[in-house]
Structures are given as structure tokens and as C-alpha cells.
XYZ file of C-alpha atoms in Angstrom:
95
model
C 49.947 125.580 130.468
C 51.432 127.237 127.334
C 52.386 125.864 124.158
C 56.181 125.220 125.065
C 55.196 123.287 128.101
C 52.917 121.151 126.201
C 55.204 120.195 123.912
C 57.725 119.444 126.850
C 55.376 117.112 128.257
C 54.459 115.358 125.115
C 58.360 114.875 124.190
C 59.108 113.445 127.802
C 56.098 111.395 127.413
C 57.448 110.188 124.181
C 61.099 109.436 125.290
C 59.742 107.371 128.188
C 57.891 105.265 126.048
C 60.495 104.760 123.395
C 62.225 101.156 123.194
C 65.724 99.894 122.226
C 66.423 100.513 118.578
C 67.178 96.979 116.680
C 67.519 98.256 113.021
C 68.320 95.473 110.630
C 67.907 92.583 113.085
C 64.326 91.244 111.949
C 62.567 90.198 109.222
C 63.856 87.932 106.350
C 61.648 88.921 103.611
C 64.719 90.730 101.863
C 67.611 88.943 102.760
C 68.115 87.354 99.614
C 67.798 90.449 97.871
C 70.268 92.192 99.820
C 72.694 89.315 99.699
C 72.516 89.267 96.302
C 72.836 93.201 95.806
C 75.884 92.920 98.646
C 77.541 90.081 96.410
C 77.462 92.121 93.201
C 78.584 95.123 94.586
C 81.691 93.755 96.680
C 82.258 90.984 94.105
C 84.189 91.000 90.470
C 81.162 93.251 89.111
C 82.031 96.015 91.838
C 85.740 95.723 91.032
C 84.917 95.827 87.319
C 82.995 99.071 87.769
C 85.615 100.568 90.389
C 88.517 99.964 87.391
C 86.011 101.432 84.742
C 85.657 104.531 86.730
C 89.389 105.305 87.315
C 90.124 104.295 83.602
C 87.378 106.814 82.202
C 88.608 109.304 84.727
C 92.327 108.860 83.439
C 91.228 109.113 80.013
C 89.153 112.257 80.700
C 92.181 113.646 82.578
C 94.370 113.180 80.014
C 91.836 114.740 77.440
C 91.019 117.683 79.441
C 94.522 117.796 81.033
C 92.718 118.245 84.483
C 93.260 116.171 87.328
C 89.467 116.119 88.581
C 88.227 113.281 86.582
C 90.633 110.853 87.796
C 90.140 111.925 91.413
C 86.391 111.605 90.944
C 86.965 108.398 89.618
C 89.420 107.126 92.414
C 86.847 108.460 95.111
C 83.584 106.489 93.188
C 86.094 103.266 93.625
C 86.849 104.050 97.150
C 83.187 104.809 97.981
C 81.985 101.594 95.951
C 84.676 99.524 97.800
C 83.780 100.765 101.478
C 80.094 101.930 101.282
C 78.498 98.365 101.848
C 80.544 97.960 105.066
C 79.830 100.809 106.200
C 75.814 100.608 105.957
C 75.861 97.057 106.973
C 77.838 98.235 110.503
C 75.480 100.811 110.730
C 72.055 98.864 110.180
C 73.233 96.142 112.409
C 74.082 98.071 115.215
C 71.694 98.097 118.476
C 71.496 100.933 120.967
């Protein structure tokens, strides 16, 4: 057997041995930390940071006469709002 055939045999064997993916459904060691961080980001602190980012972007936009800083602040606020939901959805998905 040549090298490519060996790789193919190993890849097929490994794919047959692979089990189902159950990301984020086991272990409770870090559940308290996750809950705390998620509450901080999605709570009033996260909202305050998002408003501050937009406000700082607005001030910089006025000072520089450039719309990019306020757009960056708005993008950061949107990112901060929706990212925890997206990450939770990805990590709790089962295959």
C-alpha cells in the first residue's frame, strides 16, 4: 500500500469509530462561572458597555468628521448583544 491508501484506511477507520457530538451537555464544574459571565454580559453591565461604545464612537465621529467610529461602536453593541445567544446555540447543539 502506498502512503495515500494508508491515509484513506486510517481516515475510514477513525470515521467509523467516531461517536455522536454532545458539546456543552456534560459536566457542571463551570456552570456557575458560565451563568455569572452570561448574566454580566447580557445584563445591565453589557447594556452599559454597549451604550458607552456607541457614545464614545459618536464623540470620536464628531471629532474626526468620520462615520467609522460610530459604526464600529454600533457594531460592537450588536456583537455584544447577540454573541452569547449564538455561542449558546452552537455549544448546546447535538449531532
